[in-house]
PDB file of C-alpha atoms in Angstrom:
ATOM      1  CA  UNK A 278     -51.198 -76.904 -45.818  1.00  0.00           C
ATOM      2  CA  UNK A 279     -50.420 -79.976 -47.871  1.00  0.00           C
ATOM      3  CA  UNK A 280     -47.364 -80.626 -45.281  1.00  0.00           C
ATOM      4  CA  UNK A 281     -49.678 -80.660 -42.461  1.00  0.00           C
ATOM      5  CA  UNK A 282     -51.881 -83.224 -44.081  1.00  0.00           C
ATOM      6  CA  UNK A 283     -48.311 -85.665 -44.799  1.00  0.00           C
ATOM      7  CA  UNK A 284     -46.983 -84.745 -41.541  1.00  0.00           C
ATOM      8  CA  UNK A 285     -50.819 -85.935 -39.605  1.00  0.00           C
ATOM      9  CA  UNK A 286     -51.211 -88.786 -42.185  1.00  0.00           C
ATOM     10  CA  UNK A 287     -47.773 -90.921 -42.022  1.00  0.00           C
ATOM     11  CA  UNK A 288     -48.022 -90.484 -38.643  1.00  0.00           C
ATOM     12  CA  UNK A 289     -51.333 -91.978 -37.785  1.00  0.00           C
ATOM     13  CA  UNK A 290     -50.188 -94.705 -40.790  1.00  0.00           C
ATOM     14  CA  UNK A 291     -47.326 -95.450 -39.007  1.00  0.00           C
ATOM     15  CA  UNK A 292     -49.111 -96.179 -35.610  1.00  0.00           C
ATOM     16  CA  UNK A 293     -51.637 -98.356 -37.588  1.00  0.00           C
ATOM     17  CA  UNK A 294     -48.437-100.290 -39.547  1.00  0.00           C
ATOM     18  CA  UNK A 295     -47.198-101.040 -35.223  1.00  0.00           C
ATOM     19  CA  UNK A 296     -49.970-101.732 -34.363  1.00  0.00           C
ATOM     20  CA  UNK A 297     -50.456-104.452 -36.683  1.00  0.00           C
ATOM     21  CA  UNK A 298     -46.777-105.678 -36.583  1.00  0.00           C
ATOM     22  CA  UNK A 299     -47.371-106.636 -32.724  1.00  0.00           C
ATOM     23  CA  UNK A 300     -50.257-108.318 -33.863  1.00  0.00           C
ATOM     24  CA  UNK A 301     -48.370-110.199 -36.111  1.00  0.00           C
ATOM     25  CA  UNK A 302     -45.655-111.039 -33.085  1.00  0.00           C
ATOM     26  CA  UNK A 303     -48.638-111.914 -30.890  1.00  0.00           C
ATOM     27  CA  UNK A 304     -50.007-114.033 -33.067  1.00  0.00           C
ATOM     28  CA  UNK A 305     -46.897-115.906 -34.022  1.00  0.00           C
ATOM     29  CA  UNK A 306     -46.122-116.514 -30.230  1.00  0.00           C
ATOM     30  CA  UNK A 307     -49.471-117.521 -29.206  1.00  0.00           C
ATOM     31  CA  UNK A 308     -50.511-119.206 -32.271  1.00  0.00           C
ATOM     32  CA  UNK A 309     -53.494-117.306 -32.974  1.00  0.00           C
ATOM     33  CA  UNK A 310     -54.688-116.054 -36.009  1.00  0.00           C
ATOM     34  CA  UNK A 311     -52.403-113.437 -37.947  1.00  0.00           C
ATOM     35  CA  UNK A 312     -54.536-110.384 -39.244  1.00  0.00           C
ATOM     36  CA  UNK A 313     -51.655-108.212 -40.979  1.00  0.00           C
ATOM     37  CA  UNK A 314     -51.146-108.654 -44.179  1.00  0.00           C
ATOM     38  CA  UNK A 315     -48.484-110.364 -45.811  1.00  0.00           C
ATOM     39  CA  UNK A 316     -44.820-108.816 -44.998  1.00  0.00           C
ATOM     40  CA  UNK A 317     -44.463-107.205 -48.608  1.00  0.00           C
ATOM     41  CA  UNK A 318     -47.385-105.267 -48.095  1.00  0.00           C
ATOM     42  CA  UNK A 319     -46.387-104.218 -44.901  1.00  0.00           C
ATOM     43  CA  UNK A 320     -43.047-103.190 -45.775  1.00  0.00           C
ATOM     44  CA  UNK A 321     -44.254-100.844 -49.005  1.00  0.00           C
ATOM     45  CA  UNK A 322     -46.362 -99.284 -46.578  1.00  0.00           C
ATOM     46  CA  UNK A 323     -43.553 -98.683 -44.539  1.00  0.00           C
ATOM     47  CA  UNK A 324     -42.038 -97.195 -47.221  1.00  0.00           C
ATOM     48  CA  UNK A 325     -44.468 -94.854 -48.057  1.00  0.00           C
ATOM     49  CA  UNK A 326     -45.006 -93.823 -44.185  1.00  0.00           C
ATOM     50  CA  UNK A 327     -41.216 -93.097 -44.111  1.00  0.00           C
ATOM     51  CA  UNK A 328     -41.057 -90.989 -47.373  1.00  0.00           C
ATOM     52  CA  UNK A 329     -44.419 -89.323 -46.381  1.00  0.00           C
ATOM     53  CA  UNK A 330     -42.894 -88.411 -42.956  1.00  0.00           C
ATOM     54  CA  UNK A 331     -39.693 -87.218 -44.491  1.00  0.00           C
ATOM     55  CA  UNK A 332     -42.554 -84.752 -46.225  1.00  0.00           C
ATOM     56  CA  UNK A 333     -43.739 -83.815 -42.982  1.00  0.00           C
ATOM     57  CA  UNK A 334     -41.141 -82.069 -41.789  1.00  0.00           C
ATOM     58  CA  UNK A 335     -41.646 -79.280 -43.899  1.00  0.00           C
ATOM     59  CA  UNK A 336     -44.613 -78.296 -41.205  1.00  0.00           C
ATOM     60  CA  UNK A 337     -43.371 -76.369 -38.957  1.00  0.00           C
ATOM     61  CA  UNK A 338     -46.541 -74.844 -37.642  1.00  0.00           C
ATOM     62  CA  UNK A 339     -46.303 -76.108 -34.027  1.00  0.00           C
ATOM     63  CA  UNK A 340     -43.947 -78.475 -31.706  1.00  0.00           C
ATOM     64  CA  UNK A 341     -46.141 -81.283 -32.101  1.00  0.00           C
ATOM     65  CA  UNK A 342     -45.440 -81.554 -35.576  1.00  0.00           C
ATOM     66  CA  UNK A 343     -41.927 -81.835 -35.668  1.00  0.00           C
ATOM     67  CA  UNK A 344     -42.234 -84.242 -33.065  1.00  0.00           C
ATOM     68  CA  UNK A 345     -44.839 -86.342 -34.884  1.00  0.00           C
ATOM     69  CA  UNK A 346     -42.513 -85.841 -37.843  1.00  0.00           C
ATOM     70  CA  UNK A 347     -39.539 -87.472 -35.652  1.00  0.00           C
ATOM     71  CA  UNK A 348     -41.644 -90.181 -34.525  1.00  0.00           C
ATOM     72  CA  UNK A 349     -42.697 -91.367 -37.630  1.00  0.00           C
ATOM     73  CA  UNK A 350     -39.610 -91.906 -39.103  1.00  0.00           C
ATOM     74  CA  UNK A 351     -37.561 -92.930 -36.371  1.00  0.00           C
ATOM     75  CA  UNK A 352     -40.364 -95.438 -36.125  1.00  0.00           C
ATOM     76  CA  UNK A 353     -40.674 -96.333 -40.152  1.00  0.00           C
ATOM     77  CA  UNK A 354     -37.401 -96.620 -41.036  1.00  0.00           C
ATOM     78  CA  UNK A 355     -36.708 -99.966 -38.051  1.00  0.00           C
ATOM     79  CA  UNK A 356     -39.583-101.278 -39.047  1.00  0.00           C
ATOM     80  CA  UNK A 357     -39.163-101.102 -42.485  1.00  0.00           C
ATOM     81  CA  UNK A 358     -35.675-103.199 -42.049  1.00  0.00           C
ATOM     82  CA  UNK A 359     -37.622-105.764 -40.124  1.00  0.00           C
ATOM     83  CA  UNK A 360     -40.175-105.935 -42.799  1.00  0.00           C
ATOM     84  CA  UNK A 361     -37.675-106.215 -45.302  1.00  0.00           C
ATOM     85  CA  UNK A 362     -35.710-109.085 -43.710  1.00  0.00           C
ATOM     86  CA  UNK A 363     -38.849-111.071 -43.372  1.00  0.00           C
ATOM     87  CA  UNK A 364     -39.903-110.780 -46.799  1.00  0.00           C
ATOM     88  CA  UNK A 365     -35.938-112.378 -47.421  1.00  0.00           C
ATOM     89  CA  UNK A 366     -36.963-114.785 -44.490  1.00  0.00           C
ATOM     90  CA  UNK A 367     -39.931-115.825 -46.752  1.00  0.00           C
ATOM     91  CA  UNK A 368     -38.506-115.874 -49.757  1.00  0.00           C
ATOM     92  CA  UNK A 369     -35.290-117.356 -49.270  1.00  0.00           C
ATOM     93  CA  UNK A 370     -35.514-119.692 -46.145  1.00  0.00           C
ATOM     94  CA  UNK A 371     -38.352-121.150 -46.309  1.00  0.00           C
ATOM     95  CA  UNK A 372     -39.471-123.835 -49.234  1.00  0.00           C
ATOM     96  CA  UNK A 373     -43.073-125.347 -50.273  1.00  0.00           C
ATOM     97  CA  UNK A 374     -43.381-128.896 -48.818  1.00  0.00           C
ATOM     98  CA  UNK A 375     -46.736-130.312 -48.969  1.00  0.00           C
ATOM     99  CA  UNK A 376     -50.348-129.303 -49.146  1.00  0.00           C
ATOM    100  CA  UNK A 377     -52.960-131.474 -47.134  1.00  0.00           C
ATOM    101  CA  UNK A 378     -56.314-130.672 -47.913  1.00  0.00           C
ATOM    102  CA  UNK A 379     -58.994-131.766 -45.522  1.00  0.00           C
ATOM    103  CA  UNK A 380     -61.666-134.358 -46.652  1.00  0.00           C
ATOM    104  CA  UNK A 381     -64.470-131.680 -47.607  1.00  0.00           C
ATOM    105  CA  UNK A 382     -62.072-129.483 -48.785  1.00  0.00           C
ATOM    106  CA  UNK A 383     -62.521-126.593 -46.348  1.00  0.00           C
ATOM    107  CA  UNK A 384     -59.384-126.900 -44.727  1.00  0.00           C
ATOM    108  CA  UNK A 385     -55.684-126.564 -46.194  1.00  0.00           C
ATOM    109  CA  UNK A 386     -52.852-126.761 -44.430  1.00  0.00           C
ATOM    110  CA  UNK A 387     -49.505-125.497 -46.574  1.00  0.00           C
ATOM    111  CA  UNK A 388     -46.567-127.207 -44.864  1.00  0.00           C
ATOM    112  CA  UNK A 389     -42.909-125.532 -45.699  1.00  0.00           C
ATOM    113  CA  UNK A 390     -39.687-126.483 -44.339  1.00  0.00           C
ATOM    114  CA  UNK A 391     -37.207-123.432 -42.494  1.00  0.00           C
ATOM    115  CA  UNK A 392     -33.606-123.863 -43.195  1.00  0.00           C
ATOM    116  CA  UNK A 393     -32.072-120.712 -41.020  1.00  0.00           C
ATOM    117  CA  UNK A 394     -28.429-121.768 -42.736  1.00  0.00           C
ATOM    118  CA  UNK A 395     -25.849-123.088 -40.952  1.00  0.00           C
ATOM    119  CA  UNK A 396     -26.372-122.233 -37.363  1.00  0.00           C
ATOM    120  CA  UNK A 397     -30.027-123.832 -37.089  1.00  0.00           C
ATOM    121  CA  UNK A 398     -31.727-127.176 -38.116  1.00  0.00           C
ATOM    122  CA  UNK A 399     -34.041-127.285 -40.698  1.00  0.00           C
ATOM    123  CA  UNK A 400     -37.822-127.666 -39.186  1.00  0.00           C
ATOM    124  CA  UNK A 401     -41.253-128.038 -40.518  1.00  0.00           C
ATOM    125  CA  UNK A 402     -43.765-125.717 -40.106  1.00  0.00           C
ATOM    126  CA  UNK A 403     -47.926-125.858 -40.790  1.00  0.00           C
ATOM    127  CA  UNK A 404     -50.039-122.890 -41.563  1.00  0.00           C
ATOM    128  CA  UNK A 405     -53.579-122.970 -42.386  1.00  0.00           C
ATOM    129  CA  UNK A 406     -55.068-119.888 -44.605  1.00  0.00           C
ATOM    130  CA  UNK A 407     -57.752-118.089 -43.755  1.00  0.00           C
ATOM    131  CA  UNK A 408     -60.099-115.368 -45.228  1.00  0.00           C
ATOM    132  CA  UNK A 409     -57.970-112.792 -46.865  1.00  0.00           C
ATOM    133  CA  UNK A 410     -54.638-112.850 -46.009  1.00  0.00           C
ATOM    134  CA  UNK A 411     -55.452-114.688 -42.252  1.00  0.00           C
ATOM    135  CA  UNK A 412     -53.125-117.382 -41.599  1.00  0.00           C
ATOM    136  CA  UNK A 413     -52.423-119.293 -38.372  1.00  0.00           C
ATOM    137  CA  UNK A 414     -49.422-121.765 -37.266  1.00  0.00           C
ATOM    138  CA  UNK A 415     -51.007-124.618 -36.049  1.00  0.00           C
ATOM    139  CA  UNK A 416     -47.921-127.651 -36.301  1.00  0.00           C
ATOM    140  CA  UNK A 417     -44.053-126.074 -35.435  1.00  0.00           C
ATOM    141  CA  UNK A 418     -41.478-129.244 -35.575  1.00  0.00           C
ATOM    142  CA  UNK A 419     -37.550-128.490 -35.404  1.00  0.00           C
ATOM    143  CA  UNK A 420     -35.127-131.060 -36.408  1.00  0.00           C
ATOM    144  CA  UNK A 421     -37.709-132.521 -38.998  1.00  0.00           C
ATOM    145  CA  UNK A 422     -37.276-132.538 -42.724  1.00  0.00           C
ATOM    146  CA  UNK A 423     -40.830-134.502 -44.150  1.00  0.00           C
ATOM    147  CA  UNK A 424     -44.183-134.947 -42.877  1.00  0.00           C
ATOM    148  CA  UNK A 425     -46.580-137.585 -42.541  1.00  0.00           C
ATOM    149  CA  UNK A 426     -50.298-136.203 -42.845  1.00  0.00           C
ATOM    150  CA  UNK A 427     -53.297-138.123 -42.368  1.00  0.00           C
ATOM    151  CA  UNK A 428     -57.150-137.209 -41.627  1.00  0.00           C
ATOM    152  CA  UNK A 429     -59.193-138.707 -39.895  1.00  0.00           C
ATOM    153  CA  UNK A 430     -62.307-136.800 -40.306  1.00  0.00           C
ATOM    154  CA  UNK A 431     -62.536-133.110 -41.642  1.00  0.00           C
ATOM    155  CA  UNK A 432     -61.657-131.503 -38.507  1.00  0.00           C
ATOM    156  CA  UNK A 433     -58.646-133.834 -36.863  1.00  0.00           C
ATOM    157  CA  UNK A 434     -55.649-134.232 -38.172  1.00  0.00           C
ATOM    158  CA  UNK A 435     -52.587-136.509 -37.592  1.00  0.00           C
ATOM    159  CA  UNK A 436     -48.923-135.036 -38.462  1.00  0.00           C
ATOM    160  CA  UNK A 437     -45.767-136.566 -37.700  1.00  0.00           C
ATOM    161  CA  UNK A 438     -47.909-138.761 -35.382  1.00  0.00           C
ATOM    162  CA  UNK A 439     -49.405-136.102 -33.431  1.00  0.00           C
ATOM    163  CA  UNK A 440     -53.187-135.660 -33.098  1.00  0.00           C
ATOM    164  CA  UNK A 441     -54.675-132.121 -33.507  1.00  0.00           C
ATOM    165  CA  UNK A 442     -58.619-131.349 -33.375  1.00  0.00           C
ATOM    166  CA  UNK A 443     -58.845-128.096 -35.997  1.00  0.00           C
ATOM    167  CA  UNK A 444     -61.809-127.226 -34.209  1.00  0.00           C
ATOM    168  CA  UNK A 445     -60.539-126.673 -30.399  1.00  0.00           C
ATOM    169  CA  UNK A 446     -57.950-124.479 -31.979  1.00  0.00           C
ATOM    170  CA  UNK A 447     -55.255-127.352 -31.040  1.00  0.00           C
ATOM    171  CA  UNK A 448     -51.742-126.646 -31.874  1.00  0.00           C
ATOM    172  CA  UNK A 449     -48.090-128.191 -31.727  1.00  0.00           C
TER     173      UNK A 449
END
């Protein structure tokens, strides 16, 4: 009974944890906000939804479950690799540059630089921080190693020279 209940539960945790890693992808192509959560906390869940599905397969009430059983962890154990190599991508390539803070204080925007070794150039990348763990990219620059930020009112910003109005959602 207990298998059933691992078997039915990684499973459905597992479409959630997909779900929410094309989010992520989305949301890093089209520079929207990013609901997941951070890519620690999605790779422990990972974990879990692999070990839990490696628990599953002790149902073997009905075809459905050993598929579900395959599913999950043929699906939990790539994603937990990708998860893992972005918490390395954030904790090893990329490095605290600046904070801007907007002139009421509502808006910050952590800058970091991305050094991808020796096959890439380092760029500079924006993200403002939302409620929670939301985050957005709003300012992407390759071949850059500073930044230059200046406001000129609490909702438009000027980095590297480039204009963006916060509250159209404008992005580079």
């Amino acid at each position: 009974m207990l298998e059933r209940k691992y078997n039915l539960w990684s499973f459905i945790l597992c479409l959630f944890i997909l779900t929410l890693a094309f989010q992520a992808l989305y949301a890093s192509f089209n520079r929207t906000w990013q609901v997941a959560p951070p890519a620690l906390t999605l790779w422990l869940l990972t974990v879990i939804t692999f070990v839990t599905g490696i628990i599953g397969f002790k149902d073997k009430s009905s075809r459905s479950a050993r598929w579900r059983s395959w599913l999950t962890v043929l699906i939990a154990f790539p994603l937990s690799a990708i998860f893992l190599l972005g918490v390395a991508i954030n904790t090893f390539a990329r490095e605290p540059l600046e904070t801007a803070q907007s002139p009421d204080s509502k808006i910050i925007i952590n800058f970091y630089t991305l050094n991808g070794g020796a096959t890439t150039s380092i760029s500079v990348t924006g993200i403002v921080n939302g409620p929670l763990w939301f985050k957005k990219r709003i300012y992407y620059q390759d071949h850059m190693h500073k930044v230059d930020v200046e406001w000129t009112n609490n909702h438009i910003v000027t980095i590297n020279n480039h204009t963006l109005n916060l509250n159209k959602g404008e992005t580079f």
